[in-house]
């Protein structure tokens, strides 16, 4: 089902079942949040994973009050029926959120492509590791200087 949704955003866009919605949460503007769109119970909803509620269904309008729209990506599930998507969702509903192991992007990629991965989590984990390495290196270097 395709429809136009008008929100507080300055744009309108076509929404389709099974497409991926990408937003930037207001409280974490340095990351992207991912969700699957579905027209269910007469309104647009999203299937997503977050730290407050784990994998769950939520009204799209609720998410857009706390996040800024970035883009919509079509997938192999775009255009599938709500019943197909909800049946598939039953397997994932309630799965536990983990910022590195099972975040919103991991859920969306597993739901859509059967591949649980999060490039965003990999990048941030590598950056954290690099910062730790640099801090330890400078501590070691300064300690070595003080011994000489």
mmCIF file of C-alpha atoms in Angstrom:
data_model
loop_
_atom_site.group_PDB
_atom_site.id
_atom_site.type_symbol
_atom_site.label_atom_id
_atom_site.label_comp_id
_atom_site.label_asym_id
_atom_site.label_seq_id
_atom_site.Cartn_x
_atom_site.Cartn_y
_atom_site.Cartn_z
ATOM 1 C CA UNK A 1 0.000 0.000 0.000
ATOM 2 C CA UNK A 2 1.318 3.414 -0.929
ATOM 3 C CA UNK A 3 0.083 6.604 0.675
ATOM 4 C CA UNK A 4 1.178 10.137 1.363
ATOM 5 C CA UNK A 5 1.710 11.029 4.998
ATOM 6 C CA UNK A 6 1.820 14.651 6.081
ATOM 7 C CA UNK A 7 3.833 15.301 9.209
ATOM 8 C CA UNK A 8 5.418 18.264 10.911
ATOM 9 C CA UNK A 9 8.252 17.881 8.400
ATOM 10 C CA UNK A 10 8.385 20.387 5.530
ATOM 11 C CA UNK A 11 8.071 17.584 2.962
ATOM 12 C CA UNK A 12 5.661 14.847 1.971
ATOM 13 C CA UNK A 13 6.858 11.515 0.691
ATOM 14 C CA UNK A 14 5.330 8.252 -0.531
ATOM 15 C CA UNK A 15 5.364 5.502 2.060
ATOM 16 C CA UNK A 16 5.319 1.819 1.150
ATOM 17 C CA UNK A 17 5.040 -1.295 3.271
ATOM 18 C CA UNK A 18 8.389 -2.978 3.830
ATOM 19 C CA UNK A 19 10.541 0.066 3.053
ATOM 20 C CA UNK A 20 13.222 1.167 5.497
ATOM 21 C CA UNK A 21 12.775 4.514 7.230
ATOM 22 C CA UNK A 22 15.996 6.236 8.324
ATOM 23 C CA UNK A 23 15.853 9.060 10.891
ATOM 24 C CA UNK A 24 18.184 10.944 13.248
ATOM 25 C CA UNK A 25 16.968 10.819 16.865
ATOM 26 C CA UNK A 26 16.895 14.229 18.588
ATOM 27 C CA UNK A 27 18.633 12.816 21.657
ATOM 28 C CA UNK A 28 21.400 11.121 19.586
ATOM 29 C CA UNK A 29 21.838 13.236 16.432
ATOM 30 C CA UNK A 30 25.203 11.635 15.624
ATOM 31 C CA UNK A 31 23.615 8.269 14.763
ATOM 32 C CA UNK A 32 20.969 6.975 12.373
ATOM 33 C CA UNK A 33 17.910 5.043 13.535
ATOM 34 C CA UNK A 34 16.360 2.432 11.222
ATOM 35 C CA UNK A 35 12.806 1.062 11.085
ATOM 36 C CA UNK A 36 10.522 -0.905 8.738
ATOM 37 C CA UNK A 37 7.360 0.870 7.531
ATOM 38 C CA UNK A 38 3.987 -0.880 7.673
ATOM 39 C CA UNK A 39 0.394 0.300 7.167
ATOM 40 C CA UNK A 40 -1.447 -1.465 9.996
ATOM 41 C CA UNK A 41 -4.728 -0.794 11.833
ATOM 42 C CA UNK A 42 -5.521 2.127 9.519
ATOM 43 C CA UNK A 43 -2.307 4.064 10.155
ATOM 44 C CA UNK A 44 1.389 4.031 9.355
ATOM 45 C CA UNK A 45 3.471 2.262 11.946
ATOM 46 C CA UNK A 46 7.059 1.137 12.233
ATOM 47 C CA UNK A 47 8.705 -2.079 13.317
ATOM 48 C CA UNK A 48 11.956 -1.257 15.059
ATOM 49 C CA UNK A 49 14.348 -1.970 17.910
ATOM 50 C CA UNK A 50 15.338 0.474 20.630
ATOM 51 C CA UNK A 51 16.776 0.373 24.120
ATOM 52 C CA UNK A 52 13.503 1.338 25.822
ATOM 53 C CA UNK A 53 11.175 -1.250 24.237
ATOM 54 C CA UNK A 54 13.336 -3.779 22.353
ATOM 55 C CA UNK A 55 11.844 -4.985 19.036
ATOM 56 C CA UNK A 56 8.279 -3.655 18.809
ATOM 57 C CA UNK A 57 5.601 -1.877 16.738
ATOM 58 C CA UNK A 58 5.054 1.859 17.165
ATOM 59 C CA UNK A 59 3.069 4.600 15.433
ATOM 60 C CA UNK A 60 5.154 6.449 12.848
ATOM 61 C CA UNK A 61 3.918 9.830 14.099
ATOM 62 C CA UNK A 62 5.251 9.010 17.574
ATOM 63 C CA UNK A 63 8.759 8.393 16.227
ATOM 64 C CA UNK A 64 8.717 11.537 14.086
ATOM 65 C CA UNK A 65 8.100 13.650 17.198
ATOM 66 C CA UNK A 66 11.505 12.592 18.530
ATOM 67 C CA UNK A 67 13.523 12.220 15.332
ATOM 68 C CA UNK A 68 14.282 14.005 12.074
ATOM 69 C CA UNK A 69 13.504 12.327 8.764
ATOM 70 C CA UNK A 70 16.573 11.391 6.667
ATOM 71 C CA UNK A 71 15.409 9.045 3.904
ATOM 72 C CA UNK A 72 13.339 6.048 2.886
ATOM 73 C CA UNK A 73 15.045 3.076 1.237
ATOM 74 C CA UNK A 74 13.188 0.557 -0.902
ATOM 75 C CA UNK A 75 14.018 -3.084 -0.222
ATOM 76 C CA UNK A 76 13.071 -6.541 -1.442
ATOM 77 C CA UNK A 77 10.178 -6.317 1.041
ATOM 78 C CA UNK A 78 8.834 -3.013 -0.333
ATOM 79 C CA UNK A 79 5.227 -3.476 -1.410
ATOM 80 C CA UNK A 80 4.646 -6.675 0.605
ATOM 81 C CA UNK A 81 1.307 -6.955 2.381
ATOM 82 C CA UNK A 82 0.904 -5.948 6.025
ATOM 83 C CA UNK A 83 -0.111 -9.528 6.886
ATOM 84 C CA UNK A 84 3.118 -10.886 5.327
ATOM 85 C CA UNK A 85 5.235 -8.358 7.238
ATOM 86 C CA UNK A 86 3.395 -8.921 10.542
ATOM 87 C CA UNK A 87 3.767 -12.697 10.221
ATOM 88 C CA UNK A 88 7.491 -12.284 9.628
ATOM 89 C CA UNK A 89 7.676 -9.806 12.530
ATOM 90 C CA UNK A 90 6.355 -12.369 15.057
ATOM 91 C CA UNK A 91 9.757 -14.101 15.017
ATOM 92 C CA UNK A 92 11.525 -10.891 16.068
ATOM 93 C CA UNK A 93 9.024 -9.215 18.389
ATOM 94 C CA UNK A 94 10.458 -8.709 21.884
ATOM 95 C CA UNK A 95 14.050 -9.572 20.962
ATOM 96 C CA UNK A 96 16.450 -7.752 23.270
ATOM 97 C CA UNK A 97 18.207 -4.557 22.214
ATOM 98 C CA UNK A 98 21.991 -4.365 22.498
ATOM 99 C CA UNK A 99 23.857 -1.306 21.246
ATOM 100 C CA UNK A 100 26.574 -3.391 19.534
ATOM 101 C CA UNK A 101 25.143 -6.891 19.069
ATOM 102 C CA UNK A 102 21.474 -6.219 18.210
ATOM 103 C CA UNK A 103 20.579 -2.585 17.556
ATOM 104 C CA UNK A 104 17.958 -1.035 15.261
ATOM 105 C CA UNK A 105 20.111 -1.447 12.150
ATOM 106 C CA UNK A 106 20.887 -5.081 12.985
ATOM 107 C CA UNK A 107 17.172 -5.817 13.377
ATOM 108 C CA UNK A 108 16.240 -4.100 10.098
ATOM 109 C CA UNK A 109 18.971 -5.916 8.154
ATOM 110 C CA UNK A 110 18.065 -9.283 9.665
ATOM 111 C CA UNK A 111 14.340 -8.692 9.054
ATOM 112 C CA UNK A 112 14.917 -7.553 5.469
ATOM 113 C CA UNK A 113 17.930 -9.527 4.236
ATOM 114 C CA UNK A 114 18.282 -12.320 6.848
ATOM 115 C CA UNK A 115 21.745 -10.913 7.629
ATOM 116 C CA UNK A 116 22.110 -9.454 11.126
ATOM 117 C CA UNK A 117 24.736 -6.740 10.711
ATOM 118 C CA UNK A 118 25.215 -3.086 11.567
ATOM 119 C CA UNK A 119 27.881 -1.132 9.691
ATOM 120 C CA UNK A 120 27.148 1.807 11.996
ATOM 121 C CA UNK A 121 27.954 -0.275 15.110
ATOM 122 C CA UNK A 122 31.166 -1.553 13.505
ATOM 123 C CA UNK A 123 32.341 1.990 12.736
ATOM 124 C CA UNK A 124 31.578 3.285 16.242
ATOM 125 C CA UNK A 125 33.189 0.226 17.865
ATOM 126 C CA UNK A 126 36.344 0.731 15.786
ATOM 127 C CA UNK A 127 36.420 4.436 16.665
ATOM 128 C CA UNK A 128 36.059 3.613 20.374
ATOM 129 C CA UNK A 129 38.878 1.070 20.080
ATOM 130 C CA UNK A 130 41.083 3.631 18.345
ATOM 131 C CA UNK A 131 40.433 6.194 21.098
ATOM 132 C CA UNK A 132 41.295 3.629 23.780
ATOM 133 C CA UNK A 133 44.490 2.693 21.927
ATOM 134 C CA UNK A 134 45.532 6.356 21.581
ATOM 135 C CA UNK A 135 44.839 7.106 25.241
ATOM 136 C CA UNK A 136 46.843 4.072 26.376
ATOM 137 C CA UNK A 137 49.643 4.961 23.968
ATOM 138 C CA UNK A 138 49.952 8.514 25.324
ATOM 139 C CA UNK A 139 49.812 7.278 28.929
ATOM 140 C CA UNK A 140 52.551 4.750 28.169
ATOM 141 C CA UNK A 141 54.621 7.350 26.280
ATOM 142 C CA UNK A 142 54.376 9.867 29.134
ATOM 143 C CA UNK A 143 55.222 7.217 31.703
ATOM 144 C CA UNK A 144 58.280 6.182 29.664
ATOM 145 C CA UNK A 145 59.455 9.824 29.487
ATOM 146 C CA UNK A 146 59.149 10.200 33.262
ATOM 147 C CA UNK A 147 61.323 7.111 33.807
ATOM 148 C CA UNK A 148 64.143 8.496 31.631
#
